[in-house]
Amino acid sequence: MKPVLPLHGVMAEFDNPTEFVAAIHAVKSAGYEGFDAYSPMPIEEAAEAMGLHGNKLPLMVLCGGIAGFCCGYALAYWTGVINYPLNIGGRPLHSWPAYIPVLFECTVLFAALTAVFGMLGLNGLPKHYHPVFNVERFALASRSRFFVCIEATDPKFDLEDTKRFLQSLTTVEVSEVQP
Amino acid sequence: MAESKFHASDFELAPDHVLRRWRLPALAIGCLALAASLVGANTSPTQFYQAWLVAFLYWLGLALGSTAILVLQHITGGRWGATIRRPLEAAAATVPLMALFFLPIVIGLPILYEWARPDVVAHDHILQQKLFYLNKPFFLARAAVYFVIWSVISRQLVSWSTEQDVNGECMKRARRVEFFSRAGMMLYVLTITFAAIDWGMSLTPHWYSHIYGLVFGIGQVLTAMTLMIMVTAMTADRRPMSLVATPERFHDLGKLLFAFVMVWGYFNLSQFLIVWSANLPDEVPWYLDRTTGGWQVLMIVLLIVHFFVPFGLLLSRSFKRNPRTLVRVAALLLLARYLDLYWWITPAFYPGHFTIHPLHAATLIGIGGVWTWAFLTNLARRPLLAFNDPMIALELEKA
């Protein structure tokens, strides 16, 4: 026998970005926390409505950059002053202006790597399975349609209530998302 | 289309707008300061010409930097460019006025430039070798060519833009504008390089730097961008400007400002690092003159207010999206631009010995007052938005 898994959530479909953004605002103000929105193109207002801009990634990138700066400095200092001191044109061994290109490169490298891997870490990609794809029409999320999915893990989630709530927001379709 | 919702008159600077009211006070202050400068020129002509050169280059930066950004946004497109096009055009149209302000430099040529003094050249073998380029008639002819090229670029783009207001968008003209702008961009980079060599680098005629012109160019573009941000923020409080000058646009302008600050730092560092690494006796004096006798204090201030503070603040996304905060960093940079030019030019006259003269303030305010009047008059004369631009029309339609 197949084990019975709880429902993943309820999903509403929208055919235009205006209703979509309005729906996100409505879901948010109705008190739902565990929800996600899907759109075929980046919509600044949608990200704003979901409050996505306050995430930790910029801070992580900043820390990555600072770490890169420190590592670069340590590398340049260790090679130039401690491990292999070399008199170049009578300059002091600790000639920081010569470090600047290295420091810049290391800062950018560490910051960029932090941005890529931090992004993957935070959004959980790559993922080999996600229940939202059980809704057949969800394939349109990469073409022309917009989706909002309220997940069953949300404390406010109630199958009938949430379904009715989403139906009041959209003119297209509301469907249950199988696990 | 936009016409259905708005009339051309909706886009004009409101009659009671502060920018409109500033015109005559600016002109009055400018004329007073110019009169004071001329009085000062009688008693201390050397200081007058030295101060005039810095002030001239500073205000030229606003006019020419705007021309450069205007050309750039015609090539790249984008909503940010369409949003600030009219202030850009208003500033670019002041290029002929700057040609007028160049005249004192022509008069003070032998006082400013040692290659223009025959008694100095007679005892200087290197200057004799450079005489084929650094001589008075050729210098003046080059200056004339620069001003003609810059005036033609700005005049032509302004007139096409005005045509668009009257006749609407036209593919043929749009293509011509883009082609003209590509040529204009190449001409700008070439002419600003030569102009910077003529007017700035030849103050120390034994010294040379290949990136000198580009440092000047990016400085001008940066100066112009700070002004554009301030003007956009000041006009964004009313419809229909408020429909177009959204946080997204300020974000764009802030990002560009951020990029220009970094390019400025990058060009400066490139020059410094090469001179520092080579450590050659004919190159290092330029930096020694500017890092001793008090000049090093100005250099450190510059590093802080022209690079580290703007860099740190502009990293933040919300900072760039908020016109109020963005304007503050723009104002700081506008001030820093004068300090930068001061640090580049004035030590050529007073190597290793920090000097400042009241005439620096008088010339700065003098040229600035008249320039501001001309800029604001240009701005008030035409609609604040190029409302027939497809990008702008799209924004207005959405609203």
XYZ file of C-alpha atoms in Angstrom:
578
model
C 0.000 0.000 0.000
C 1.083 3.542 -0.744
C 1.605 5.688 2.348
C -0.809 8.620 2.430
C 1.157 11.852 2.483
C -0.443 15.124 3.537
C -1.359 17.574 0.779
C 1.412 19.987 -0.253
C -0.948 22.931 -0.526
C -3.444 24.822 -2.618
C -2.485 26.697 -5.757
C -4.164 29.540 -7.594
C -3.483 30.447 -11.194
C -3.505 33.985 -12.623
C -3.402 35.158 -16.203
C -2.049 38.649 -15.583
C 0.634 40.116 -13.345
C -1.610 42.802 -11.836
C -4.008 40.291 -10.242
C -1.012 38.168 -9.329
C 0.668 40.938 -7.360
C -2.629 41.934 -5.769
C -3.130 38.294 -4.727
C 0.293 38.175 -3.075
C -0.599 41.271 -1.086
C -3.929 39.697 -0.096
C -2.337 36.393 0.957
C 0.257 38.254 2.968
C -2.267 40.474 4.720
C -4.534 37.476 5.415
C -1.696 36.285 7.648
C -0.271 33.418 5.602
C 3.471 32.890 5.946
C 4.166 29.593 4.187
C 3.414 30.476 0.592
C 5.335 30.931 -2.630
C 4.734 32.741 -5.895
C 5.787 31.710 -9.392
C 6.089 33.931 -12.434
C 7.525 33.487 -15.940
C 9.430 36.766 -15.679
C 10.950 38.806 -12.879
C 8.374 41.133 -11.350
C 9.894 43.691 -9.028
C 6.548 44.396 -7.325
C 5.946 40.702 -6.623
C 9.292 40.313 -4.902
C 8.546 43.451 -2.931
C 5.078 42.231 -1.969
C 6.551 38.968 -0.681
C 9.123 40.875 1.314
C 11.938 38.981 -0.379
C 14.370 41.878 -0.360
C 15.231 41.567 3.283
C 17.054 38.264 2.789
C 20.471 37.372 4.088
C 22.283 37.060 0.760
C 23.639 40.649 0.433
C 25.114 40.427 3.923
C 26.663 37.055 3.105
C 28.194 38.491 -0.073
C 29.587 41.425 1.888
C 31.142 39.032 4.408
C 32.501 36.934 1.540
C 34.084 40.014 0.035
C 35.667 41.048 3.319
C 36.946 37.505 3.847
C 38.421 37.573 0.320
C 40.133 40.877 1.085
C 41.649 39.453 4.269
C 42.763 36.222 2.596
C 44.312 38.181 -0.283
C 46.167 40.423 2.128
C 47.387 37.452 4.140
C 48.568 35.721 0.974
C 50.416 38.784 -0.331
C 51.913 39.583 3.061
C 52.998 36.030 3.782
C 54.662 35.503 0.409
C 56.224 38.961 0.220
C 57.338 39.549 3.792
C 57.643 36.179 5.549
C 58.115 33.310 3.142
C 60.089 34.850 0.281
C 61.297 38.380 1.118
C 62.751 40.020 -1.983
C 64.214 43.500 -2.360
C 62.489 45.080 -5.378
C 63.812 48.513 -6.297
C 64.636 49.254 -2.664
C 60.980 49.284 -1.664
C 59.931 48.180 1.811
C 58.944 44.518 1.950
C 55.454 45.429 3.062
C 54.603 47.503 -0.041
C 50.812 47.578 0.123
C 50.172 49.509 -3.127
C 51.441 46.472 -5.013
C 48.851 44.330 -3.206
C 45.868 46.318 -4.473
C 45.213 44.311 -7.681
C 45.453 41.043 -5.735
C 43.184 42.366 -2.989
C 40.642 43.534 -5.535
C 40.626 40.216 -7.370
C 40.337 38.157 -4.183
C 37.532 40.370 -2.880
C 35.546 40.002 -6.092
C 36.244 36.260 -6.371
C 35.145 35.443 -2.831
C 32.117 37.738 -3.066
C 31.026 36.214 -6.385
C 31.443 32.640 -5.167
C 29.514 33.493 -2.000
C 26.751 35.003 -4.131
C 26.412 31.904 -6.317
C 26.627 29.257 -3.611
C 24.780 31.348 -1.045
C 21.924 31.759 -3.529
C 21.836 28.006 -4.162
C 21.996 27.300 -0.443
C 19.164 29.686 0.399
C 16.759 28.708 -2.367
C 17.497 25.004 -2.080
C 18.389 24.477 -5.753
C 19.098 22.156 -7.467
C 16.082 20.088 -6.457
C 15.167 16.774 -8.048
C 11.525 16.820 -6.917
C 8.990 19.461 -6.052
C 5.269 18.807 -5.512
C 4.105 21.941 -7.402
C 4.829 20.136 -10.670
C 2.042 17.673 -9.834
C -0.359 20.367 -10.992
C -0.423 19.873 -14.711
C -1.029 23.490 -15.632
C 1.994 24.559 -13.583
C 4.155 24.016 -16.690
C 2.705 27.343 -17.825
C 4.589 29.083 -15.007
C 7.576 29.290 -17.324
C 5.478 30.618 -20.196
C 2.490 32.828 -19.648
C 0.778 32.172 -16.328
C 1.346 33.212 -12.723
C 0.838 31.003 -9.664
C 0.508 31.466 -5.944
C 0.710 28.373 -3.758
C -0.221 28.367 -0.071
C 1.446 25.450 1.603
C -0.277 23.044 4.008
C 2.441 23.548 6.609
C 1.175 27.054 7.273
C -0.559 27.198 10.678
C -3.473 29.148 9.162
C -3.971 26.541 6.431
C -7.371 24.941 6.200
C -8.171 23.091 2.989
C -11.681 24.457 2.482
C -11.092 27.971 3.846
C -7.842 28.485 1.980
C -9.336 27.163 -1.209
C -12.291 29.521 -0.938
C -9.947 32.378 -0.115
C -7.825 31.762 -3.213
C -10.927 31.340 -5.361
C -11.979 34.828 -4.317
C -8.668 36.195 -5.657
C -8.438 34.586 -9.066
C -10.622 34.342 -12.108
C -8.806 31.319 -13.495
C -8.356 28.189 -11.460
C -7.552 26.888 -7.973
C -6.223 23.378 -7.555
C -4.951 21.108 -4.811
C -1.269 20.277 -4.961
C -0.616 16.583 -4.365
C 2.506 15.773 -2.303
C -0.936 57.196 -26.483
C 0.302 59.814 -24.086
C -1.536 62.639 -25.829
C -4.854 61.317 -24.665
C -3.980 61.735 -20.996
C -1.534 64.638 -20.983
C -0.989 67.899 -22.787
C 2.465 69.122 -23.730
C 2.010 71.885 -21.169
C 1.699 69.290 -18.374
C 5.354 68.476 -18.822
C 6.622 71.985 -18.359
C 8.436 73.039 -15.228
C 5.709 74.445 -12.985
C 5.645 78.278 -12.890
C 6.233 78.291 -9.134
C 8.864 75.562 -9.151
C 11.956 76.330 -7.128
C 14.221 75.601 -10.115
C 12.405 78.301 -12.073
C 12.680 80.778 -9.204
C 16.422 80.187 -8.798
C 17.290 81.479 -12.249
C 17.619 85.198 -11.577
C 19.214 84.879 -8.117
C 21.780 82.522 -9.655
C 22.541 85.019 -12.406
C 22.799 87.885 -9.910
C 25.134 85.964 -7.592
C 27.191 84.825 -10.556
C 27.581 88.338 -11.931
C 28.537 89.701 -8.504
C 31.154 86.989 -8.070
C 32.451 87.560 -11.600
C 32.784 91.272 -10.842
C 34.661 90.406 -7.650
C 36.916 88.061 -9.647
C 37.710 90.824 -12.127
C 38.584 93.194 -9.291
C 40.826 90.464 -7.892
C 42.337 89.935 -11.327
C 43.643 93.504 -11.237
C 45.548 93.049 -7.989
C 46.665 89.424 -8.365
C 46.397 88.324 -11.997
C 48.415 85.128 -11.516
C 46.077 83.817 -8.822
C 43.084 84.868 -10.918
C 44.098 82.817 -13.954
C 45.055 79.838 -11.813
C 41.714 79.921 -10.016
C 39.829 80.514 -13.258
C 41.323 77.410 -14.852
C 40.089 75.135 -12.046
C 36.641 76.743 -11.963
C 36.357 76.616 -15.755
C 37.262 72.913 -15.873
C 34.783 72.194 -13.079
C 31.767 73.758 -14.800
C 32.884 72.474 -18.166
C 32.596 69.027 -16.579
C 28.862 69.537 -16.052
C 28.279 70.682 -19.629
C 30.484 68.101 -21.318
C 29.736 65.234 -18.967
C 26.058 65.774 -19.736
C 26.836 65.721 -23.454
C 28.670 62.427 -22.964
C 25.825 60.828 -20.989
C 23.312 62.163 -23.527
C 25.242 60.484 -26.327
C 25.638 57.332 -24.235
C 21.930 56.973 -23.471
C 21.073 57.451 -27.159
C 23.360 54.510 -27.951
C 22.321 52.188 -25.139
C 18.656 53.115 -24.794
C 16.930 52.364 -21.509
C 14.380 54.148 -19.392
C 16.922 55.852 -17.155
C 18.255 57.764 -20.151
C 14.858 58.842 -21.398
C 13.962 60.041 -17.890
C 16.931 62.393 -17.538
C 17.233 63.358 -21.201
C 15.854 66.885 -20.845
C 18.125 67.936 -17.942
C 21.017 66.388 -19.891
C 20.117 68.423 -22.952
C 19.718 71.578 -20.890
C 23.252 71.113 -19.529
C 24.729 70.038 -22.872
C 23.345 73.169 -24.519
C 25.629 75.293 -22.295
C 28.763 74.178 -24.172
C 28.924 77.404 -26.258
C 28.703 79.418 -23.023
C 31.718 77.516 -21.719
C 33.591 78.540 -24.888
C 33.031 82.137 -23.753
C 34.450 81.311 -20.319
C 37.520 79.866 -22.031
C 38.591 83.347 -23.183
C 40.362 84.343 -19.923
C 42.519 81.244 -20.325
C 43.476 82.417 -23.796
C 44.487 85.782 -22.344
C 46.368 84.238 -19.427
C 48.113 81.605 -21.498
C 51.724 82.671 -20.762
C 50.909 83.043 -17.061
C 49.406 79.561 -16.800
C 51.582 77.492 -19.115
C 55.360 77.602 -19.024
C 55.633 76.327 -22.600
C 53.970 79.592 -23.669
C 56.823 81.636 -22.144
C 59.630 82.029 -24.717
C 62.239 82.786 -22.009
C 61.526 79.430 -20.327
C 61.482 77.499 -23.595
C 64.812 79.051 -24.641
C 66.537 77.295 -21.737
C 64.628 74.026 -21.876
C 65.685 71.463 -24.426
C 62.692 69.177 -23.863
C 60.191 72.006 -24.316
C 61.928 72.988 -27.550
C 61.373 69.454 -28.802
C 57.676 69.671 -27.856
C 57.222 73.051 -29.515
C 55.592 71.567 -32.616
C 52.576 70.639 -30.455
C 52.778 72.969 -27.482
C 52.666 76.344 -29.186
C 50.155 79.134 -28.918
C 48.496 79.129 -32.381
C 48.108 75.345 -32.496
C 46.812 75.292 -28.899
C 44.132 77.857 -29.752
C 43.229 76.113 -32.998
C 42.771 72.829 -31.142
C 40.613 74.491 -28.493
C 38.455 75.962 -31.264
C 38.069 72.522 -32.850
C 37.046 70.949 -29.513
C 34.402 73.567 -28.870
C 33.038 73.316 -32.405
C 32.759 69.511 -32.143
C 31.140 69.626 -28.703
C 28.715 72.375 -29.737
C 27.704 70.524 -32.882
C 27.036 67.307 -30.936
C 24.931 68.969 -28.253
C 23.111 71.331 -30.626
C 22.172 68.584 -33.069
C 20.901 66.199 -30.398
C 18.900 68.952 -28.697
C 17.286 69.990 -31.960
C 16.332 66.420 -32.903
C 14.862 65.945 -29.459
C 12.789 69.109 -29.805
C 11.596 67.882 -33.195
C 10.401 64.698 -31.527
C 8.204 66.736 -29.176
C 6.528 68.432 -32.114
C 6.363 65.730 -34.774
C 6.279 62.589 -32.678
C 8.461 59.538 -32.859
C 9.938 58.782 -36.276
C 12.007 55.708 -37.102
C 14.170 57.502 -39.612
C 15.168 60.169 -37.135
C 15.670 57.646 -34.336
C 18.143 55.760 -36.482
C 19.923 58.975 -37.405
C 20.153 59.955 -33.719
C 21.708 56.614 -32.864
C 24.255 56.747 -35.679
C 25.157 60.333 -34.852
C 25.544 59.383 -31.180
C 27.975 56.589 -31.963
C 30.183 59.016 -33.841
C 29.658 61.534 -31.061
C 30.863 59.088 -28.414
C 34.075 58.397 -30.315
C 34.628 62.101 -30.884
C 33.989 62.869 -27.217
C 36.579 60.379 -25.992
C 39.134 61.642 -28.506
C 38.535 65.339 -27.921
C 38.393 65.097 -24.134
C 41.705 63.233 -24.176
C 43.371 65.970 -26.204
C 41.639 68.760 -24.284
C 42.782 67.277 -20.971
C 46.334 67.029 -22.275
C 46.225 70.622 -23.519
C 44.554 72.298 -20.577
C 45.643 70.170 -17.634
C 48.606 67.957 -18.398
C 50.604 70.623 -20.252
C 50.780 72.582 -16.990
C 53.608 70.173 -16.175
C 54.940 69.850 -19.714
C 57.732 67.413 -18.866
C 55.362 64.913 -17.369
C 53.021 62.591 -19.215
C 50.334 60.021 -18.442
C 48.344 58.096 -20.991
C 45.230 57.748 -18.893
C 45.085 61.462 -18.017
C 42.340 62.203 -20.538
C 40.182 59.317 -19.424
C 40.451 60.359 -15.790
C 39.198 63.779 -16.886
C 36.426 62.227 -18.950
C 35.081 59.998 -16.206
C 35.311 62.927 -13.807
C 33.080 64.953 -16.115
C 30.576 62.149 -16.542
C 30.474 61.667 -12.773
C 29.961 65.395 -12.184
C 27.099 65.465 -14.668
C 25.449 62.382 -13.155
C 25.364 63.960 -9.680
C 23.586 66.997 -11.127
C 21.110 64.827 -13.034
C 20.215 62.933 -9.865
C 19.677 66.174 -7.972
C 17.528 67.734 -10.703
C 15.470 64.555 -11.135
C 14.863 64.362 -7.397
C 13.821 68.014 -7.316
C 11.341 67.649 -10.170
C 9.990 64.224 -9.176
C 7.598 65.613 -6.582
C 4.793 66.359 -9.050
C 2.917 64.645 -11.819
C 3.700 63.684 -14.504
C 7.411 63.560 -13.560
C 6.552 61.461 -10.510
C 5.082 58.791 -12.814
C 8.403 58.391 -14.577
C 10.950 59.181 -11.866
C 10.114 56.093 -9.820
C 12.334 54.333 -7.255
C 13.378 51.992 -10.103
C 14.766 54.945 -12.068
C 16.612 56.307 -9.034
C 17.952 52.806 -8.549
C 19.275 52.908 -12.136
C 20.824 56.341 -11.687
C 22.324 55.276 -8.368
C 23.844 52.192 -9.965
C 25.371 54.317 -12.716
C 26.718 56.771 -10.153
C 28.202 53.823 -8.277
C 29.811 52.539 -11.464
C 31.243 55.973 -12.314
C 32.701 56.321 -8.805
C 34.388 52.951 -9.227
C 35.706 53.765 -12.705
C 37.101 57.022 -11.345
C 38.882 55.070 -8.627
C 40.046 52.486 -11.123
C 41.536 55.018 -13.572
C 43.229 56.943 -10.795
C 44.661 53.784 -9.316
C 45.857 52.621 -12.739
C 47.875 55.793 -13.175
C 49.191 55.745 -9.617
C 50.126 52.083 -9.589
C 52.080 52.309 -12.840
C 53.952 55.425 -11.738
C 54.592 53.923 -8.306
C 55.777 50.578 -9.703
C 58.108 52.069 -12.295
C 59.391 54.694 -9.847
C 61.015 56.707 -12.650
C 62.463 60.159 -11.949
C 60.476 61.836 -14.753
C 57.159 60.394 -13.567
C 57.107 60.414 -9.764
C 57.414 64.201 -9.281
C 53.767 64.607 -10.245
C 52.751 62.552 -7.212
C 55.461 63.986 -4.947
C 54.182 67.511 -5.718
C 50.694 66.398 -4.705
C 51.504 64.408 -1.574
C 53.750 66.838 0.301
C 53.416 70.215 1.967
C 49.740 69.879 2.904
C 48.518 68.450 -0.400
C 48.498 64.970 1.154
C 45.699 66.098 3.495
C 43.584 67.033 0.492
C 44.429 63.694 -1.103
C 43.257 61.764 1.951
C 40.074 63.849 2.135
C 39.533 63.092 -1.550
C 39.971 59.369 -1.045
C 37.356 59.479 1.697
C 34.704 61.765 0.186
C 35.253 60.870 -3.467
C 35.618 57.134 -3.070
C 35.192 55.334 0.239
C 32.100 57.123 1.573
C 30.125 57.087 -1.722
C 31.244 53.524 -2.393
C 30.099 52.298 1.003
C 26.766 54.128 0.870
C 25.941 53.220 -2.722
C 26.416 49.524 -1.993
C 23.028 49.587 -0.303
C 20.014 48.947 -2.479
C 17.516 50.920 -0.414
C 19.941 53.850 -0.330
C 19.937 54.061 -4.118
C 16.174 53.701 -4.420
C 15.403 56.556 -2.054
C 15.807 59.942 -3.806
C 16.389 61.709 -0.475
C 19.423 59.645 0.442
C 20.727 59.398 -3.112
C 20.663 63.190 -3.453
C 22.882 63.531 -0.404
C 25.626 61.346 -1.791
C 25.269 63.128 -5.160
C 25.776 66.486 -3.439
C 28.822 65.156 -1.622
C 30.297 63.945 -4.904
C 29.550 67.242 -6.639
C 31.648 68.945 -3.972
C 34.325 66.270 -4.160
C 34.627 66.854 -7.893
C 35.894 70.390 -7.274
C 38.376 69.138 -4.685
C 39.580 66.523 -7.163
C 40.183 69.076 -9.920
C 41.838 71.354 -7.384
C 44.195 68.556 -6.404
C 44.967 67.749 -10.034
C 45.540 71.313 -11.268
C 46.681 73.647 -8.494
C 49.774 71.728 -7.282
C 51.225 72.316 -10.752
C 51.600 75.984 -9.713
C 52.498 75.313 -6.079
C 54.285 71.957 -5.983
C 54.596 70.581 -2.485
C 53.047 73.673 -0.906
C 49.306 73.768 -0.231
C 47.793 77.083 -1.332
C 44.308 78.516 -1.516
C 43.155 81.972 -2.558
C 39.794 83.782 -2.192
C 39.709 84.060 -5.982
C 39.102 80.311 -6.137
C 35.746 80.845 -4.414
C 34.960 83.945 -6.487
C 35.636 82.272 -9.842
C 33.839 79.069 -8.828
C 30.701 80.987 -7.829
C 31.058 83.429 -10.711
C 31.140 80.900 -13.516
C 28.768 78.673 -11.558
C 26.108 81.324 -11.077
C 25.994 82.201 -14.755
C 26.156 78.535 -15.740
C 23.303 77.630 -13.368
C 21.212 80.442 -14.822
C 21.844 79.197 -18.363
C 21.120 75.598 -17.371
C 17.880 76.418 -15.571
C 16.758 78.683 -18.420
C 17.316 75.846 -20.887
C 15.496 73.477 -18.555
C 12.487 75.768 -18.176
C 12.240 76.471 -21.884
C 11.122 72.996 -22.955
C 9.015 70.168 -21.515
C 10.748 68.336 -18.654
C 10.113 65.000 -20.322
C 10.722 63.781 -23.836
C 7.105 62.609 -23.771
C 7.097 61.251 -27.330
C 9.958 58.893 -26.577
C 8.538 55.342 -26.806
C 9.914 54.442 -23.355
C 8.353 57.475 -21.701
C 5.081 57.049 -23.586
C 4.935 53.469 -22.304
C 5.474 54.569 -18.702
C 2.859 57.301 -18.975
C 0.358 54.931 -20.537
C 0.728 52.513 -17.643
C 0.120 55.237 -15.089
